[in-house]
Amino acid sequence: MIERIYPNDTPKPRGPYSPAVRAGDFIYVSGQGPINPETNEFSYGDIQHETRVTLNNVKRILEAAGASLSDVVKCAVFLRDGRDFDQMNVVYAEFFGDTRPARTTVEAKFANPLMKVEIDCVAYKPAS
């Protein structure tokens, strides 16, 4: 079973992709950035602000798929500036606490040069 997930209260995709796809017991969340879901506009700020907005978007998408952050098994974090790692990590720890999914963090160049962070993830949540 493959299900494409388009939650109402999350940013609308800016391209031809699904915000999330459930494939069996796995949920794949597309890369999310600091976009305000109410306005569908970027919410720029320091790295902690952008990380918080981004992870709230990830959380909403997971909830729409019947999962939570505690079901996440793998994250990929992309930073415009690797020097933001420590401050991003403070907010990341607030969201994931002791669940600590596997993670990769890399410095990347974004199509939107003002954006500081993008995060995608994979969650495991057996379908009901």
Short mmCIF file of N, CA and C in Angstrom, two decimals:
data_model
loop_
_atom_site.label_atom_id
_atom_site.label_comp_id
_atom_site.label_asym_id
_atom_site.label_seq_id
_atom_site.Cartn_x
_atom_site.Cartn_y
_atom_site.Cartn_z
N MET A 1 0.84 -1.17 0.00
CA MET A 1 0.00 0.00 0.00
C MET A 1 0.89 1.25 0.00
N ILE A 2 0.61 2.16 -0.91
CA ILE A 2 1.29 3.45 -0.94
C ILE A 2 0.23 4.54 -0.86
N GLU A 3 0.42 5.47 0.07
CA GLU A 3 -0.53 6.56 0.28
C GLU A 3 0.23 7.88 0.27
N ARG A 4 -0.21 8.80 -0.55
CA ARG A 4 0.37 10.14 -0.56
C ARG A 4 -0.41 11.01 0.40
N ILE A 5 0.32 11.75 1.25
CA ILE A 5 -0.30 12.49 2.34
C ILE A 5 -0.14 13.99 2.11
N TYR A 6 -1.28 14.69 2.09
CA TYR A 6 -1.32 16.14 1.88
C TYR A 6 -2.10 16.78 3.02
N PRO A 7 -1.46 17.01 4.17
CA PRO A 7 -2.17 17.61 5.30
C PRO A 7 -2.62 19.05 4.99
N ASN A 8 -3.76 19.42 5.56
CA ASN A 8 -4.30 20.77 5.34
C ASN A 8 -3.53 21.86 6.07
N ASP A 9 -2.98 21.55 7.23
CA ASP A 9 -2.37 22.58 8.08
C ASP A 9 -0.84 22.63 7.97
N THR A 10 -0.33 22.30 6.79
CA THR A 10 1.11 22.34 6.56
C THR A 10 1.39 23.13 5.28
N PRO A 11 2.63 23.56 5.10
CA PRO A 11 2.95 24.29 3.86
C PRO A 11 2.62 23.47 2.62
N LYS A 12 2.15 24.16 1.60
CA LYS A 12 1.85 23.50 0.33
C LYS A 12 3.15 23.23 -0.42
N PRO A 13 3.27 22.09 -1.07
CA PRO A 13 4.49 21.79 -1.83
C PRO A 13 4.77 22.87 -2.88
N ARG A 14 6.04 23.18 -3.04
CA ARG A 14 6.45 24.18 -4.03
C ARG A 14 6.93 23.50 -5.32
N GLY A 15 6.58 22.26 -5.48
CA GLY A 15 6.99 21.51 -6.65
C GLY A 15 6.16 20.24 -6.78
N PRO A 16 6.49 19.39 -7.72
CA PRO A 16 5.73 18.16 -7.96
C PRO A 16 6.14 17.02 -7.02
N TYR A 17 5.80 17.16 -5.76
CA TYR A 17 6.10 16.12 -4.77
C TYR A 17 5.02 16.11 -3.69
N SER A 18 4.97 15.04 -2.94
CA SER A 18 4.04 14.90 -1.81
C SER A 18 4.76 15.31 -0.53
N PRO A 19 4.06 15.98 0.39
CA PRO A 19 4.68 16.29 1.67
C PRO A 19 5.15 15.03 2.40
N ALA A 20 4.38 13.95 2.24
CA ALA A 20 4.76 12.67 2.85
C ALA A 20 4.15 11.54 2.04
N VAL A 21 4.79 10.39 2.12
CA VAL A 21 4.29 9.18 1.48
C VAL A 21 4.40 8.06 2.50
N ARG A 22 3.28 7.36 2.70
CA ARG A 22 3.31 6.15 3.53
C ARG A 22 3.46 4.98 2.59
N ALA A 23 4.47 4.16 2.86
CA ALA A 23 4.70 2.93 2.11
C ALA A 23 4.74 1.82 3.13
N GLY A 24 3.64 1.09 3.24
CA GLY A 24 3.55 0.06 4.28
C GLY A 24 3.60 0.69 5.65
N ASP A 25 4.56 0.28 6.45
CA ASP A 25 4.68 0.78 7.82
C ASP A 25 5.64 1.97 7.93
N PHE A 26 6.16 2.44 6.81
CA PHE A 26 7.10 3.56 6.83
C PHE A 26 6.45 4.83 6.27
N ILE A 27 6.80 5.95 6.87
CA ILE A 27 6.33 7.27 6.42
C ILE A 27 7.56 8.08 6.05
N TYR A 28 7.60 8.53 4.82
CA TYR A 28 8.71 9.33 4.31
C TYR A 28 8.24 10.77 4.20
N VAL A 29 8.85 11.65 4.99
CA VAL A 29 8.49 13.07 4.97
C VAL A 29 9.48 13.81 4.10
N SER A 30 8.97 14.53 3.10
CA SER A 30 9.81 15.32 2.21
C SER A 30 10.50 16.43 2.99
N GLY A 31 11.59 16.93 2.43
CA GLY A 31 12.32 18.01 3.07
C GLY A 31 11.42 19.20 3.37
N GLN A 32 11.45 19.63 4.61
CA GLN A 32 10.65 20.77 5.05
C GLN A 32 11.58 21.92 5.42
N GLY A 33 11.10 23.12 5.17
CA GLY A 33 11.86 24.31 5.52
C GLY A 33 11.06 25.21 6.42
N PRO A 34 11.59 26.39 6.69
CA PRO A 34 10.94 27.32 7.61
C PRO A 34 9.81 28.09 6.92
N ILE A 35 8.73 27.39 6.63
CA ILE A 35 7.59 28.00 5.96
C ILE A 35 6.41 28.04 6.93
N ASN A 36 5.84 29.23 7.09
CA ASN A 36 4.67 29.40 7.95
C ASN A 36 3.48 28.72 7.26
N PRO A 37 2.87 27.70 7.89
CA PRO A 37 1.78 26.98 7.23
C PRO A 37 0.52 27.83 7.05
N GLU A 38 0.36 28.88 7.85
CA GLU A 38 -0.83 29.73 7.72
C GLU A 38 -0.75 30.65 6.51
N THR A 39 0.46 31.13 6.19
CA THR A 39 0.62 32.06 5.07
C THR A 39 1.26 31.40 3.86
N ASN A 40 1.86 30.24 4.05
CA ASN A 40 2.63 29.53 3.03
C ASN A 40 3.81 30.36 2.53
N GLU A 41 4.31 31.24 3.39
CA GLU A 41 5.47 32.07 3.09
C GLU A 41 6.62 31.68 4.00
N PHE A 42 7.85 31.93 3.55
CA PHE A 42 9.02 31.65 4.38
C PHE A 42 8.99 32.50 5.64
N SER A 43 9.43 31.92 6.73
CA SER A 43 9.55 32.61 8.02
C SER A 43 11.03 32.64 8.39
N TYR A 44 11.71 33.66 7.88
CA TYR A 44 13.15 33.77 8.09
C TYR A 44 13.45 34.27 9.50
N GLY A 45 14.61 33.89 9.99
CA GLY A 45 15.08 34.33 11.29
C GLY A 45 16.41 33.66 11.57
N ASP A 46 16.79 33.63 12.84
CA ASP A 46 18.04 32.95 13.16
C ASP A 46 17.83 31.44 13.03
N ILE A 47 18.91 30.69 13.14
CA ILE A 47 18.83 29.24 12.90
C ILE A 47 17.89 28.56 13.89
N GLN A 48 17.82 29.03 15.12
CA GLN A 48 16.91 28.40 16.08
C GLN A 48 15.45 28.62 15.67
N HIS A 49 15.13 29.83 15.24
CA HIS A 49 13.76 30.10 14.78
C HIS A 49 13.41 29.22 13.58
N GLU A 50 14.30 29.20 12.59
CA GLU A 50 14.01 28.43 11.38
C GLU A 50 13.93 26.93 11.65
N THR A 51 14.76 26.44 12.55
CA THR A 51 14.71 25.02 12.92
C THR A 51 13.39 24.69 13.61
N ARG A 52 12.95 25.57 14.49
CA ARG A 52 11.69 25.37 15.22
C ARG A 52 10.50 25.34 14.24
N VAL A 53 10.45 26.29 13.32
CA VAL A 53 9.36 26.32 12.33
C VAL A 53 9.41 25.04 11.48
N THR A 54 10.58 24.66 11.04
CA THR A 54 10.75 23.48 10.20
C THR A 54 10.31 22.21 10.92
N LEU A 55 10.76 22.03 12.15
CA LEU A 55 10.39 20.81 12.89
C LEU A 55 8.91 20.79 13.25
N ASN A 56 8.31 21.94 13.47
CA ASN A 56 6.86 21.97 13.69
C ASN A 56 6.12 21.51 12.43
N ASN A 57 6.63 21.87 11.26
CA ASN A 57 6.03 21.39 10.01
C ASN A 57 6.18 19.88 9.88
N VAL A 58 7.35 19.36 10.20
CA VAL A 58 7.57 17.91 10.17
C VAL A 58 6.61 17.22 11.13
N LYS A 59 6.47 17.77 12.31
CA LYS A 59 5.59 17.20 13.34
C LYS A 59 4.14 17.16 12.85
N ARG A 60 3.66 18.24 12.25
CA ARG A 60 2.28 18.28 11.74
C ARG A 60 2.05 17.23 10.64
N ILE A 61 3.02 17.09 9.77
CA ILE A 61 2.89 16.11 8.69
C ILE A 61 2.84 14.70 9.26
N LEU A 62 3.72 14.41 10.21
CA LEU A 62 3.70 13.09 10.85
C LEU A 62 2.37 12.83 11.53
N GLU A 63 1.85 13.82 12.25
CA GLU A 63 0.57 13.65 12.95
C GLU A 63 -0.56 13.37 11.96
N ALA A 64 -0.53 14.04 10.80
CA ALA A 64 -1.55 13.80 9.78
C ALA A 64 -1.47 12.37 9.25
N ALA A 65 -0.29 11.77 9.34
CA ALA A 65 -0.09 10.39 8.89
C ALA A 65 -0.30 9.39 10.02
N GLY A 66 -0.71 9.88 11.20
CA GLY A 66 -0.96 8.99 12.33
C GLY A 66 0.28 8.63 13.12
N ALA A 67 1.34 9.42 12.99
CA ALA A 67 2.60 9.15 13.68
C ALA A 67 3.02 10.37 14.49
N SER A 68 4.15 10.26 15.14
CA SER A 68 4.69 11.37 15.94
C SER A 68 6.21 11.40 15.79
N LEU A 69 6.81 12.40 16.35
CA LEU A 69 8.27 12.50 16.31
C LEU A 69 8.94 11.30 16.97
N SER A 70 8.29 10.69 17.93
CA SER A 70 8.89 9.53 18.60
C SER A 70 8.95 8.31 17.68
N ASP A 71 8.24 8.35 16.55
CA ASP A 71 8.27 7.25 15.57
C ASP A 71 9.36 7.45 14.52
N VAL A 72 10.06 8.57 14.55
CA VAL A 72 11.08 8.86 13.54
C VAL A 72 12.30 7.98 13.78
N VAL A 73 12.75 7.33 12.71
CA VAL A 73 13.93 6.46 12.80
C VAL A 73 15.16 7.10 12.15
N LYS A 74 14.95 8.07 11.24
CA LYS A 74 16.08 8.68 10.54
C LYS A 74 15.72 10.10 10.11
N CYS A 75 16.64 11.02 10.34
CA CYS A 75 16.49 12.41 9.88
C CYS A 75 17.71 12.78 9.05
N ALA A 76 17.49 13.69 8.14
CA ALA A 76 18.58 14.34 7.43
C ALA A 76 18.39 15.84 7.62
N VAL A 77 19.42 16.49 8.11
CA VAL A 77 19.39 17.94 8.35
C VAL A 77 20.37 18.58 7.39
N PHE A 78 19.89 19.59 6.68
CA PHE A 78 20.71 20.33 5.73
C PHE A 78 20.82 21.76 6.23
N LEU A 79 22.04 22.22 6.41
CA LEU A 79 22.30 23.57 6.91
C LEU A 79 22.99 24.41 5.83
N ARG A 80 22.55 25.64 5.68
CA ARG A 80 23.24 26.54 4.75
C ARG A 80 24.64 26.83 5.24
N ASP A 81 24.80 26.95 6.56
CA ASP A 81 26.09 27.28 7.16
C ASP A 81 26.39 26.27 8.27
N GLY A 82 27.40 25.47 8.09
CA GLY A 82 27.76 24.46 9.08
C GLY A 82 28.04 25.03 10.46
N ARG A 83 28.38 26.31 10.53
CA ARG A 83 28.63 26.93 11.84
C ARG A 83 27.35 27.06 12.66
N ASP A 84 26.19 26.84 12.04
CA ASP A 84 24.91 26.89 12.76
C ASP A 84 24.59 25.57 13.46
N PHE A 85 25.46 24.58 13.33
CA PHE A 85 25.17 23.24 13.85
C PHE A 85 24.79 23.26 15.33
N ASP A 86 25.58 23.88 16.18
CA ASP A 86 25.32 23.84 17.63
C ASP A 86 23.97 24.45 17.98
N GLN A 87 23.64 25.59 17.37
CA GLN A 87 22.38 26.25 17.69
C GLN A 87 21.19 25.48 17.12
N MET A 88 21.35 24.87 15.94
CA MET A 88 20.30 24.02 15.40
C MET A 88 20.08 22.84 16.33
N ASN A 89 21.16 22.27 16.83
CA ASN A 89 21.10 21.08 17.66
C ASN A 89 20.34 21.34 18.97
N VAL A 90 20.42 22.55 19.50
CA VAL A 90 19.67 22.89 20.72
C VAL A 90 18.18 22.70 20.49
N VAL A 91 17.68 23.24 19.38
CA VAL A 91 16.24 23.13 19.08
C VAL A 91 15.89 21.70 18.70
N TYR A 92 16.73 21.06 17.92
CA TYR A 92 16.50 19.67 17.52
C TYR A 92 16.31 18.79 18.77
N ALA A 93 17.15 18.99 19.77
CA ALA A 93 17.05 18.21 21.02
C ALA A 93 15.75 18.49 21.75
N GLU A 94 15.23 19.71 21.67
CA GLU A 94 13.93 20.03 22.29
C GLU A 94 12.82 19.17 21.70
N PHE A 95 12.88 18.95 20.40
CA PHE A 95 11.83 18.21 19.71
C PHE A 95 11.99 16.69 19.87
N PHE A 96 13.21 16.19 19.82
CA PHE A 96 13.41 14.74 19.83
C PHE A 96 13.81 14.18 21.19
N GLY A 97 14.33 15.00 22.08
CA GLY A 97 14.67 14.53 23.41
C GLY A 97 15.48 13.26 23.40
N ASP A 98 15.00 12.27 24.16
CA ASP A 98 15.71 11.00 24.28
C ASP A 98 15.41 10.00 23.18
N THR A 99 14.50 10.33 22.26
CA THR A 99 14.20 9.38 21.18
C THR A 99 15.37 9.23 20.23
N ARG A 100 16.05 10.29 19.94
CA ARG A 100 17.30 10.29 19.17
C ARG A 100 17.32 9.37 17.95
N PRO A 101 16.61 9.77 16.90
CA PRO A 101 16.69 8.97 15.67
C PRO A 101 18.08 9.05 15.06
N ALA A 102 18.39 8.13 14.18
CA ALA A 102 19.63 8.23 13.41
C ALA A 102 19.57 9.54 12.63
N ARG A 103 20.74 10.14 12.35
CA ARG A 103 20.72 11.44 11.69
C ARG A 103 21.97 11.67 10.88
N THR A 104 21.79 12.39 9.80
CA THR A 104 22.89 12.92 9.01
C THR A 104 22.71 14.43 8.97
N THR A 105 23.79 15.17 9.14
CA THR A 105 23.74 16.63 9.03
C THR A 105 24.83 17.06 8.07
N VAL A 106 24.45 17.83 7.07
CA VAL A 106 25.41 18.30 6.08
C VAL A 106 25.18 19.78 5.79
N GLU A 107 26.22 20.41 5.31
CA GLU A 107 26.11 21.78 4.83
C GLU A 107 25.68 21.69 3.37
N ALA A 108 24.73 22.55 2.97
CA ALA A 108 24.18 22.47 1.62
C ALA A 108 23.88 23.85 1.05
N LYS A 109 23.83 23.91 -0.25
CA LYS A 109 23.42 25.12 -0.93
C LYS A 109 21.96 24.93 -1.33
N PHE A 110 21.10 25.87 -0.96
CA PHE A 110 19.67 25.76 -1.23
C PHE A 110 19.28 26.55 -2.46
N ALA A 111 18.19 26.13 -3.10
CA ALA A 111 17.63 26.89 -4.21
C ALA A 111 17.20 28.28 -3.72
N ASN A 112 16.70 28.33 -2.48
CA ASN A 112 16.36 29.61 -1.85
C ASN A 112 17.56 30.01 -0.99
N PRO A 113 18.36 30.99 -1.43
CA PRO A 113 19.59 31.32 -0.72
C PRO A 113 19.41 31.96 0.66
N LEU A 114 18.17 32.34 1.02
CA LEU A 114 17.93 32.94 2.33
C LEU A 114 17.61 31.90 3.40
N MET A 115 17.18 30.74 2.98
CA MET A 115 16.80 29.67 3.89
C MET A 115 18.04 29.11 4.60
N LYS A 116 17.92 28.82 5.89
CA LYS A 116 19.06 28.33 6.67
C LYS A 116 19.04 26.83 6.94
N VAL A 117 17.85 26.19 6.86
CA VAL A 117 17.74 24.79 7.25
C VAL A 117 16.63 24.09 6.47
N GLU A 118 16.85 22.81 6.20
CA GLU A 118 15.83 21.93 5.65
C GLU A 118 16.00 20.58 6.33
N ILE A 119 14.87 19.94 6.65
CA ILE A 119 14.92 18.65 7.36
C ILE A 119 13.92 17.69 6.73
N ASP A 120 14.37 16.46 6.46
CA ASP A 120 13.46 15.40 6.05
C ASP A 120 13.62 14.25 7.02
N CYS A 121 12.68 13.30 6.97
CA CYS A 121 12.80 12.17 7.89
C CYS A 121 12.02 10.96 7.39
N VAL A 122 12.29 9.84 8.04
CA VAL A 122 11.57 8.59 7.82
C VAL A 122 11.09 8.13 9.19
N ALA A 123 9.79 7.78 9.25
CA ALA A 123 9.21 7.27 10.50
C ALA A 123 8.70 5.86 10.26
N TYR A 124 8.67 5.09 11.33
CA TYR A 124 8.13 3.74 11.29
C TYR A 124 6.91 3.71 12.19
N LYS A 125 5.75 3.46 11.59
CA LYS A 125 4.50 3.39 12.35
C LYS A 125 3.61 2.37 11.66
N PRO A 126 3.48 1.17 12.24
CA PRO A 126 2.62 0.17 11.60
C PRO A 126 1.22 0.71 11.33
N ALA A 127 0.74 0.49 10.12
CA ALA A 127 -0.58 0.95 9.72
C ALA A 127 -1.64 0.19 10.52
N SER A 128 -2.69 0.88 10.83
CA SER A 128 -3.79 0.24 11.60
C SER A 128 -4.61 -0.69 10.77
#
